[in-house]
PDB file of C-alpha atoms in Angstrom:
ATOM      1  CA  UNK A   1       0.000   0.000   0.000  1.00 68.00           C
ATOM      2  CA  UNK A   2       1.326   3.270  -1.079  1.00 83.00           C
ATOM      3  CA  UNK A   3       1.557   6.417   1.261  1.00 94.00           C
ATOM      4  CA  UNK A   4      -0.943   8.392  -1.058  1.00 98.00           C
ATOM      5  CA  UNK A   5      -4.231   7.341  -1.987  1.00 98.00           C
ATOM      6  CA  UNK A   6      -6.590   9.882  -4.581  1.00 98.00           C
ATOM      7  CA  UNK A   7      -9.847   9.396  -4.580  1.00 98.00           C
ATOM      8  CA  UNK A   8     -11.306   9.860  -7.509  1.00 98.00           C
ATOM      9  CA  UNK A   9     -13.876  10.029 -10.273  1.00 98.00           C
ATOM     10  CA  UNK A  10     -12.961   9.343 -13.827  1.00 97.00           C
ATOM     11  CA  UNK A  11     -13.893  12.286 -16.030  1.00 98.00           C
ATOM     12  CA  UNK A  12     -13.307  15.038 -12.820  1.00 98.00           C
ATOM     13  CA  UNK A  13     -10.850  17.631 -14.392  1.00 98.00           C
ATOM     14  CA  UNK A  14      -9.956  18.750 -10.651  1.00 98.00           C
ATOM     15  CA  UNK A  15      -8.416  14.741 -10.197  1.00 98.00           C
ATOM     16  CA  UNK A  16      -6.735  15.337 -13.199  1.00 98.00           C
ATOM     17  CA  UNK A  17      -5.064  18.094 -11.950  1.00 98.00           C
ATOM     18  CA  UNK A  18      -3.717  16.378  -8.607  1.00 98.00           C
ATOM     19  CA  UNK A  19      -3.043  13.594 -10.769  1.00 98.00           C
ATOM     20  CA  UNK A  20      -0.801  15.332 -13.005  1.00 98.00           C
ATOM     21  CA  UNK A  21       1.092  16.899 -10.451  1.00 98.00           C
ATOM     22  CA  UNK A  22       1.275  13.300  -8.410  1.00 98.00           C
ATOM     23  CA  UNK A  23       2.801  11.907 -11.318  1.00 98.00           C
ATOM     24  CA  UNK A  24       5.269  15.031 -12.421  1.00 98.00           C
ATOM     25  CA  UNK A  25       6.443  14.314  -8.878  1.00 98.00           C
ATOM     26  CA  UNK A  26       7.015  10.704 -10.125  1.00 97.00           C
ATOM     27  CA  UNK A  27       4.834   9.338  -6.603  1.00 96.00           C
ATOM     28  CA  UNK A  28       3.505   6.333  -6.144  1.00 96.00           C
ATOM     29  CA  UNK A  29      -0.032   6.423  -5.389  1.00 98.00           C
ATOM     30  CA  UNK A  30      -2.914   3.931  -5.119  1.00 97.00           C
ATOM     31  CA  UNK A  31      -6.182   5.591  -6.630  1.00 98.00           C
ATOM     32  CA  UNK A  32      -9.733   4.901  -5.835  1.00 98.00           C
ATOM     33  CA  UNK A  33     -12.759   6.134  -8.096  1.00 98.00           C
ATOM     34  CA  UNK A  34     -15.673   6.610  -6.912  1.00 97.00           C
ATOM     35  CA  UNK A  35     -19.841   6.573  -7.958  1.00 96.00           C
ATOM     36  CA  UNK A  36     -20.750  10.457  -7.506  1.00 96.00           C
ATOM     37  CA  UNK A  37     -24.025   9.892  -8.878  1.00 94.00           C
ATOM     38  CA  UNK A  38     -24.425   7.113  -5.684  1.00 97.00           C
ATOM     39  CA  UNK A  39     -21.773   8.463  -3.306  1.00 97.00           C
ATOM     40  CA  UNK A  40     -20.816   5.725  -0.609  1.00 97.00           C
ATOM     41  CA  UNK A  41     -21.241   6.541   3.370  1.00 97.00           C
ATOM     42  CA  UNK A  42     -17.277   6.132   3.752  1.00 96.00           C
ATOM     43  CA  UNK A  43     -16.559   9.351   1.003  1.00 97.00           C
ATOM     44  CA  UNK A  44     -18.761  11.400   2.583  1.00 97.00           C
ATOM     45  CA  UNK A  45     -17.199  10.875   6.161  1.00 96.00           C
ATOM     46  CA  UNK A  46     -14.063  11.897   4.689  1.00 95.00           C
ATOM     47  CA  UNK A  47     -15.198  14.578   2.247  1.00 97.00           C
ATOM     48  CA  UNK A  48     -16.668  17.552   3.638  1.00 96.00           C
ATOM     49  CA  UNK A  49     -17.949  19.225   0.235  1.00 96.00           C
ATOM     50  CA  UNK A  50     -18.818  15.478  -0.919  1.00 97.00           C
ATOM     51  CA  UNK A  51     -16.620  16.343  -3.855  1.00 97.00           C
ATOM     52  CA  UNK A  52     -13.231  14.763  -5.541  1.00 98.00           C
ATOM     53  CA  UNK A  53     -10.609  14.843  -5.045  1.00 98.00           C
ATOM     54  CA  UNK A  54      -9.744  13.756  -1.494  1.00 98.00           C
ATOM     55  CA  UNK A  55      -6.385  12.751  -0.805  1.00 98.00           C
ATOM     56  CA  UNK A  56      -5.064  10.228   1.717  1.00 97.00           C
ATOM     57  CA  UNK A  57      -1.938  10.776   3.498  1.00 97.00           C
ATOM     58  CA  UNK A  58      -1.212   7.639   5.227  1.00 94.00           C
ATOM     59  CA  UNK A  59       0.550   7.751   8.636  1.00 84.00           C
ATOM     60  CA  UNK A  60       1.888   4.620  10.136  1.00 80.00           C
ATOM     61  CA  UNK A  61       1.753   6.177  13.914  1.00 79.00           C
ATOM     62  CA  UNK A  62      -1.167   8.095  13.639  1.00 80.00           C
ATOM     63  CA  UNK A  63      -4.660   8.127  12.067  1.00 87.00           C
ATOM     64  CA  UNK A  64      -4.715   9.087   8.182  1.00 91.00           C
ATOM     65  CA  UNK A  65      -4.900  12.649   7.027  1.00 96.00           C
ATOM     66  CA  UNK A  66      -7.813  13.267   4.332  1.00 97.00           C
ATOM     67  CA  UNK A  67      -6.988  16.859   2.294  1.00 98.00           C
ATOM     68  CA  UNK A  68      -9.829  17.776  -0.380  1.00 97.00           C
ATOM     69  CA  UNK A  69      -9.843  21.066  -2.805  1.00 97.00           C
ATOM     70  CA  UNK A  70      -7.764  20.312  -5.685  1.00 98.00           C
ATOM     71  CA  UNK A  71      -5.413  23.090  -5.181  1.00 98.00           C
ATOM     72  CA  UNK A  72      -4.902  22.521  -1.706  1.00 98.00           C
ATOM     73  CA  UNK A  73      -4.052  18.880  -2.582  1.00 98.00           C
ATOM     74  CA  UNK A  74      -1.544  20.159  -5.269  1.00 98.00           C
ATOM     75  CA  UNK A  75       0.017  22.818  -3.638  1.00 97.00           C
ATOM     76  CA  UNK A  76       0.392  20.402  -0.303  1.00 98.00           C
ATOM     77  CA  UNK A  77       2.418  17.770  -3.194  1.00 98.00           C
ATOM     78  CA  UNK A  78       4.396  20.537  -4.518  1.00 98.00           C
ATOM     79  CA  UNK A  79       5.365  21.393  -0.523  1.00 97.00           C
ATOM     80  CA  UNK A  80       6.379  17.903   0.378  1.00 96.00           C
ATOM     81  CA  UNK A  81       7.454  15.785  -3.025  1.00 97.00           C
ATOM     82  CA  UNK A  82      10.699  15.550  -4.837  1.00 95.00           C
ATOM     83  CA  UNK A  83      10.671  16.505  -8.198  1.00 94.00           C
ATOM     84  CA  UNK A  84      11.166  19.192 -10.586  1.00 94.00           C
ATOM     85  CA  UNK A  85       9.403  22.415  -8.936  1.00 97.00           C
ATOM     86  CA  UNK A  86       6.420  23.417 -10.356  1.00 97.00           C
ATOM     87  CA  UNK A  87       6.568  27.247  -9.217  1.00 97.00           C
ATOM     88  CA  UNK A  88       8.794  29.769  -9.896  1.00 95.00           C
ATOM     89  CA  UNK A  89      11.427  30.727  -7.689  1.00 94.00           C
ATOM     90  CA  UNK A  90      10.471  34.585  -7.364  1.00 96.00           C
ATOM     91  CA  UNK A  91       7.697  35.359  -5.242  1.00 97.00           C
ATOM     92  CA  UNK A  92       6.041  37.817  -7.588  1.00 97.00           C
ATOM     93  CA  UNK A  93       6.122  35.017 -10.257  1.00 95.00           C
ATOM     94  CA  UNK A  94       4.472  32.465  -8.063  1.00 96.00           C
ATOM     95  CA  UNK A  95       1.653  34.743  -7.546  1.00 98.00           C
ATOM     96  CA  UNK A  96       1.221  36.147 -11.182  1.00 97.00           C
ATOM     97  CA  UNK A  97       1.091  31.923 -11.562  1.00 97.00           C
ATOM     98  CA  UNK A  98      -1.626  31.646  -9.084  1.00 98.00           C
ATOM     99  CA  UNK A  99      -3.892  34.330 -10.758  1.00 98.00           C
ATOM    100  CA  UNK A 100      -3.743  31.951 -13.969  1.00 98.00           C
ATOM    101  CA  UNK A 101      -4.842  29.314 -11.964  1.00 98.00           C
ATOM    102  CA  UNK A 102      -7.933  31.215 -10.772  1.00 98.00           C
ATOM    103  CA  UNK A 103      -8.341  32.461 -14.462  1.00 98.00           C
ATOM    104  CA  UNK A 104      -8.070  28.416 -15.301  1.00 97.00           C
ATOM    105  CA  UNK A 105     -11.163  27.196 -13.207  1.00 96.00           C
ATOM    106  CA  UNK A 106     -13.626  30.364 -14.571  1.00 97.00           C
ATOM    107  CA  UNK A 107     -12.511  29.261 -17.970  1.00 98.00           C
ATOM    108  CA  UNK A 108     -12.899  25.545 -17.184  1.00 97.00           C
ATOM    109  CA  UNK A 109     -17.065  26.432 -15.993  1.00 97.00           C
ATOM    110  CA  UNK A 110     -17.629  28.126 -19.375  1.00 97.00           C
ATOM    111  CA  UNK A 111     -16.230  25.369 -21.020  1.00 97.00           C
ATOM    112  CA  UNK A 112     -18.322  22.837 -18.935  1.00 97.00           C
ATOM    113  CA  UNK A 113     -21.345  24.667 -19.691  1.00 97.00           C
ATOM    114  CA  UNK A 114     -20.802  25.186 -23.151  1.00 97.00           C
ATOM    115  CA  UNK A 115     -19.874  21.338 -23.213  1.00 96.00           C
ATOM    116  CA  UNK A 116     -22.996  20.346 -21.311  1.00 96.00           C
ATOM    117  CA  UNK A 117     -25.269  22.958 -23.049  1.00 97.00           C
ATOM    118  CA  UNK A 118     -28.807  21.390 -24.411  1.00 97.00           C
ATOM    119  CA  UNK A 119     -29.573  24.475 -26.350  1.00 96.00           C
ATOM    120  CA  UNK A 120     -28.110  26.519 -28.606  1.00 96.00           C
ATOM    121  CA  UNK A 121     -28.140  30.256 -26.987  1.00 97.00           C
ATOM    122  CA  UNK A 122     -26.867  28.336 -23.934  1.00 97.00           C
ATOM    123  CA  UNK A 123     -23.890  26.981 -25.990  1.00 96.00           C
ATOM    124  CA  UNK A 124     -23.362  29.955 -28.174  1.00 96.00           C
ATOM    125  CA  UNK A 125     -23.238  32.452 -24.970  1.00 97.00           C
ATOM    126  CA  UNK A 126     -20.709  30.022 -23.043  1.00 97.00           C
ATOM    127  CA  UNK A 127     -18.416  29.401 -25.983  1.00 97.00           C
ATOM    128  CA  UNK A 128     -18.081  33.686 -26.695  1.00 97.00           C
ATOM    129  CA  UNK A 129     -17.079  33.784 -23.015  1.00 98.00           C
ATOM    130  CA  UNK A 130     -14.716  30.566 -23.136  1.00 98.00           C
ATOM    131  CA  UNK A 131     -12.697  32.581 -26.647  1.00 98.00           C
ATOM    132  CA  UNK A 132     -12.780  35.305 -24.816  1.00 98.00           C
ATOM    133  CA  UNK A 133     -11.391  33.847 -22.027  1.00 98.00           C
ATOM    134  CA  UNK A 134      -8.382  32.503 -24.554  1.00 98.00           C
ATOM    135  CA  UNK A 135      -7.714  35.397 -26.706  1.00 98.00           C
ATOM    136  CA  UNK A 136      -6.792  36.750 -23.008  1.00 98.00           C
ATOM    137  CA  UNK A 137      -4.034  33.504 -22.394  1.00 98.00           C
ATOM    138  CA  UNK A 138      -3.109  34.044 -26.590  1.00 97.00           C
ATOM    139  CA  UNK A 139      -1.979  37.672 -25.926  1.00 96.00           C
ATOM    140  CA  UNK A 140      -0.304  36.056 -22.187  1.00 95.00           C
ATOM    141  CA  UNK A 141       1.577  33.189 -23.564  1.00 96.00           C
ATOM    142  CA  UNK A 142       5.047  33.866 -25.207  1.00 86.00           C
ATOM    143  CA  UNK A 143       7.630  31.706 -26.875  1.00 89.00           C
ATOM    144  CA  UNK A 144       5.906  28.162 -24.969  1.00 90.00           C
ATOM    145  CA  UNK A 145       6.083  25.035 -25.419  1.00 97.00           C
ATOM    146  CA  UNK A 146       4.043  25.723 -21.961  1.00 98.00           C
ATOM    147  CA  UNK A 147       2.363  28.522 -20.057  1.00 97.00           C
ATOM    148  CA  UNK A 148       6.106  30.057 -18.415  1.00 93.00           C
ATOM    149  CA  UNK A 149       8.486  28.411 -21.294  1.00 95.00           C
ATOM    150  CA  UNK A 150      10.241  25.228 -21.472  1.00 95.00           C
ATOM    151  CA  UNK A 151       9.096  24.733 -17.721  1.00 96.00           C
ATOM    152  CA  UNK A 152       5.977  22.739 -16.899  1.00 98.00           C
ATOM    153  CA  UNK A 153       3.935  24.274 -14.393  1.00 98.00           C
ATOM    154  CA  UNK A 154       1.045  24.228 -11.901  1.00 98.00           C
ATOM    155  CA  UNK A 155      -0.561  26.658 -14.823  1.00 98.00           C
ATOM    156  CA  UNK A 156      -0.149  23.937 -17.079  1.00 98.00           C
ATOM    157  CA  UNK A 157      -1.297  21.230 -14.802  1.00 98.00           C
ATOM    158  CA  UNK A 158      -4.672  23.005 -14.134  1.00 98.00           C
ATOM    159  CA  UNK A 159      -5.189  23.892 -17.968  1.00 98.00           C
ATOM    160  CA  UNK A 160      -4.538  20.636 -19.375  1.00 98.00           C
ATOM    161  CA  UNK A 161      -7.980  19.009 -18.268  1.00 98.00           C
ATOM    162  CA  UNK A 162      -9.565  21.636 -19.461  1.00 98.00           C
ATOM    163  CA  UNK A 163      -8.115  21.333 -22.777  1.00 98.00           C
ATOM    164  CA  UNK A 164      -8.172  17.635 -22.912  1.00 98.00           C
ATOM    165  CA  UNK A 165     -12.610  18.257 -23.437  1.00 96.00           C
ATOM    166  CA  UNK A 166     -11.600  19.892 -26.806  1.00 96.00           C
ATOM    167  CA  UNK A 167      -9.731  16.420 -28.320  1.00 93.00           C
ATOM    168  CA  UNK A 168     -12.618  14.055 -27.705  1.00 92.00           C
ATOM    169  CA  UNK A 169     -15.581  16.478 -29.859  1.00 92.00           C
ATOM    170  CA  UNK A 170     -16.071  16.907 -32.981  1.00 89.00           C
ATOM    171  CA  UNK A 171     -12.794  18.983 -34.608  1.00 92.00           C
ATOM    172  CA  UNK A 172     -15.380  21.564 -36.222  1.00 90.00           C
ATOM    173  CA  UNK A 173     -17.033  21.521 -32.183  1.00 90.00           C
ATOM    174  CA  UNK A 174     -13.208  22.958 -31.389  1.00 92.00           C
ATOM    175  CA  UNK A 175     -11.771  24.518 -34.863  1.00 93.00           C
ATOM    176  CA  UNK A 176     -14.695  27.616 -33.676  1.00 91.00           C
ATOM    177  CA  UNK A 177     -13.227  28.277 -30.191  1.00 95.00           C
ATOM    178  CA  UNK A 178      -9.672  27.786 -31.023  1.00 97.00           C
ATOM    179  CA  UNK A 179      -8.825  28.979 -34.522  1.00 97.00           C
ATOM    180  CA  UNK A 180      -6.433  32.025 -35.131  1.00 97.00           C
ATOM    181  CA  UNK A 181      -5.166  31.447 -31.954  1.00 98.00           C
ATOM    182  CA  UNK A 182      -1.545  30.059 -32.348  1.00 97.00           C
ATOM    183  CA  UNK A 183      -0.268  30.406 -29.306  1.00 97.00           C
ATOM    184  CA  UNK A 184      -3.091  28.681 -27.439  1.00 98.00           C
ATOM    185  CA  UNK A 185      -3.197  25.772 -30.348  1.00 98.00           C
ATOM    186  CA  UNK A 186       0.593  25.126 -29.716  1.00 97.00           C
ATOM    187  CA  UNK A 187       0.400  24.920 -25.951  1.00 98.00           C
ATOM    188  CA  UNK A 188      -2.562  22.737 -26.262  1.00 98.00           C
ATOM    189  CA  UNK A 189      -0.915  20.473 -28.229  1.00 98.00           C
ATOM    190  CA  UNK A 190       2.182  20.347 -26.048  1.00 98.00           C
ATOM    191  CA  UNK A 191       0.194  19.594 -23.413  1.00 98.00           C
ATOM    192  CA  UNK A 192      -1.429  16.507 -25.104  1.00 98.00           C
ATOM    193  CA  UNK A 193       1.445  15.328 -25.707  1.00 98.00           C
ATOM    194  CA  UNK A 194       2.884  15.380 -22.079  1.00 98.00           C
ATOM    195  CA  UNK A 195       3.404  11.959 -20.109  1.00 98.00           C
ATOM    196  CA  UNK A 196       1.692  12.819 -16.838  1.00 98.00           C
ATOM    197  CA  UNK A 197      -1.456  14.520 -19.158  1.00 98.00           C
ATOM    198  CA  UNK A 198      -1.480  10.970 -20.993  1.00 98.00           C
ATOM    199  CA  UNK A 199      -1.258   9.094 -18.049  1.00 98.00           C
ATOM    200  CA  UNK A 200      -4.109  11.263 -15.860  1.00 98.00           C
ATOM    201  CA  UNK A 201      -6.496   9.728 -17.254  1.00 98.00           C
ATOM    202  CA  UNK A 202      -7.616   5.893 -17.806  1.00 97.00           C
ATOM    203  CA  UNK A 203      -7.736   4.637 -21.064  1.00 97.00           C
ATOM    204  CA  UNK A 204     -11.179   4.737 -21.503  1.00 97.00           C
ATOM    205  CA  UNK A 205     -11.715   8.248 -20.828  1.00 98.00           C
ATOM    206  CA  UNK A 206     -13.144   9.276 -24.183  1.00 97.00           C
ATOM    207  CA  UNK A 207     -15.714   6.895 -24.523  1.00 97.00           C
ATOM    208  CA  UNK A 208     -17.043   7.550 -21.106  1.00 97.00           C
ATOM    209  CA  UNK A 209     -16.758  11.342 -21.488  1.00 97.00           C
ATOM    210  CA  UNK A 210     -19.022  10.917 -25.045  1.00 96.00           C
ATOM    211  CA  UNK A 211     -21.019   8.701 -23.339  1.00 97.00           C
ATOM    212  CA  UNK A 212     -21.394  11.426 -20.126  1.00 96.00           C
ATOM    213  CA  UNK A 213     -22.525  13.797 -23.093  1.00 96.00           C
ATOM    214  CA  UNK A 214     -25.317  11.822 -24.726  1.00 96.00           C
ATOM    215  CA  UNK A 215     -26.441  11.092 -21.440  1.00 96.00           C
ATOM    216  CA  UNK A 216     -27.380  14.949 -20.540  1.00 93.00           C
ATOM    217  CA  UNK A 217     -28.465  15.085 -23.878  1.00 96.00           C
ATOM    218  CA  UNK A 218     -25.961  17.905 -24.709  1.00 96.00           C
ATOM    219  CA  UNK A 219     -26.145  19.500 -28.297  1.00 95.00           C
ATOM    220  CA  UNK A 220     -21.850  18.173 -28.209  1.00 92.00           C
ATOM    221  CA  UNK A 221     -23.119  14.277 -27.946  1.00 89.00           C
ATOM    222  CA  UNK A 222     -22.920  14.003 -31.738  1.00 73.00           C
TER     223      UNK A 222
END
């Protein structure tokens, strides 16, 4: 049994996140999903917003230590994990970082919206405020591959979920929000390509993503 347990659900973006950083920090982990449609007695004693992630910190001498939020989970990884840092160094930096972060989960509820949308004004509104949202990164982001330069990031940790929603629709679905934006496109695609974004997820994560869309009858199902 490994010193870290996530618990999980399998299309969550926020998991992802704590997931990517988990394995950036090459950590062994054990990883438990879990129903949130049906969620078991045992989560909710150890969840307080009866939301994933939670993250078990086992403790041989005393009783286990449960940490939910996503952030809070990654930020307590980057604190106490080996590994390439995934802040900057200068305090200003770190902070300008953490803004993006913020920006990252507004951006990520437009795009859940506009994924989940069952009408088209709904859809149409949330996509204008997602573009919006990344003509703001486009004019942000500078020579890449990722979000600060050659470094991975937390930035790029808590972006790359969001992103990921974009390769399983339709290409026309995603040519709309991300064409003649370069910048974006290219750290999109860097991100796709990265191990620990690969390996976030299970293998099956498309199909059950599609089938999560034709299920709330979204206007995306295709």
């Amino acid at each position: 049994m490994n010193a870290l347990t996530l618990i999980s659900h399998p299309l969550c973006p926020f998991v992802q996140r704590a997931a990517i950083v988990l394995l950036e920090k090459a950590v062994q982990f054990d990883r438990i999903n879990v129903d949130l449609a049906a969620k078991p007695s045992w989560f909710l004693a150890v969840s307080p917003t009866g939301k994933v992630p939670v993250l078990k910190v086992r403790h041989d001498d005393a009783e286990d230590a449960m940490l939910f939020e996503s952030m809070v989970i990654c930020e307590y990884l980057e604190e106490t994990q080996g590994g390439a840092p995934m802040y900057p160094v200068d305090a200003l930096s770190r902070a300008r970082q953490r803004g993006w972060i913020e920006f990252a989960t507004s951006a990520l509820a437009d795009a859940w919206q506009f994924l989940n949308a069952t009408d088209r004004s709904t859809a149409d509104a949330k996509q204008a405020a997602l573009r919006g949202a990344l003509e703001r990164l486009e004019a942000e982001l500078e020579s890449g591959p990722y979000f600060a330069g050659t470094a991975f990031t937390m930035v790029d940790a808590v972006f790359a979920p969001l992103f990921r929603y974009f390769d399983v629709l339709d290409p026309m679905v995603s040519q709309a929000i991300f064409e003649n934006l370069p910048r974006v496109s290219a750290w999109r695609s860097a991100l796709a390509a990265r191990q620990s974004v690969i390996a976030a997820v299970g293998e099956d994560y498309a199909e059950r993503f599609r089938q999560h869309l034709r299920l709330h009858q979204s206007i995306h199902a295709g």
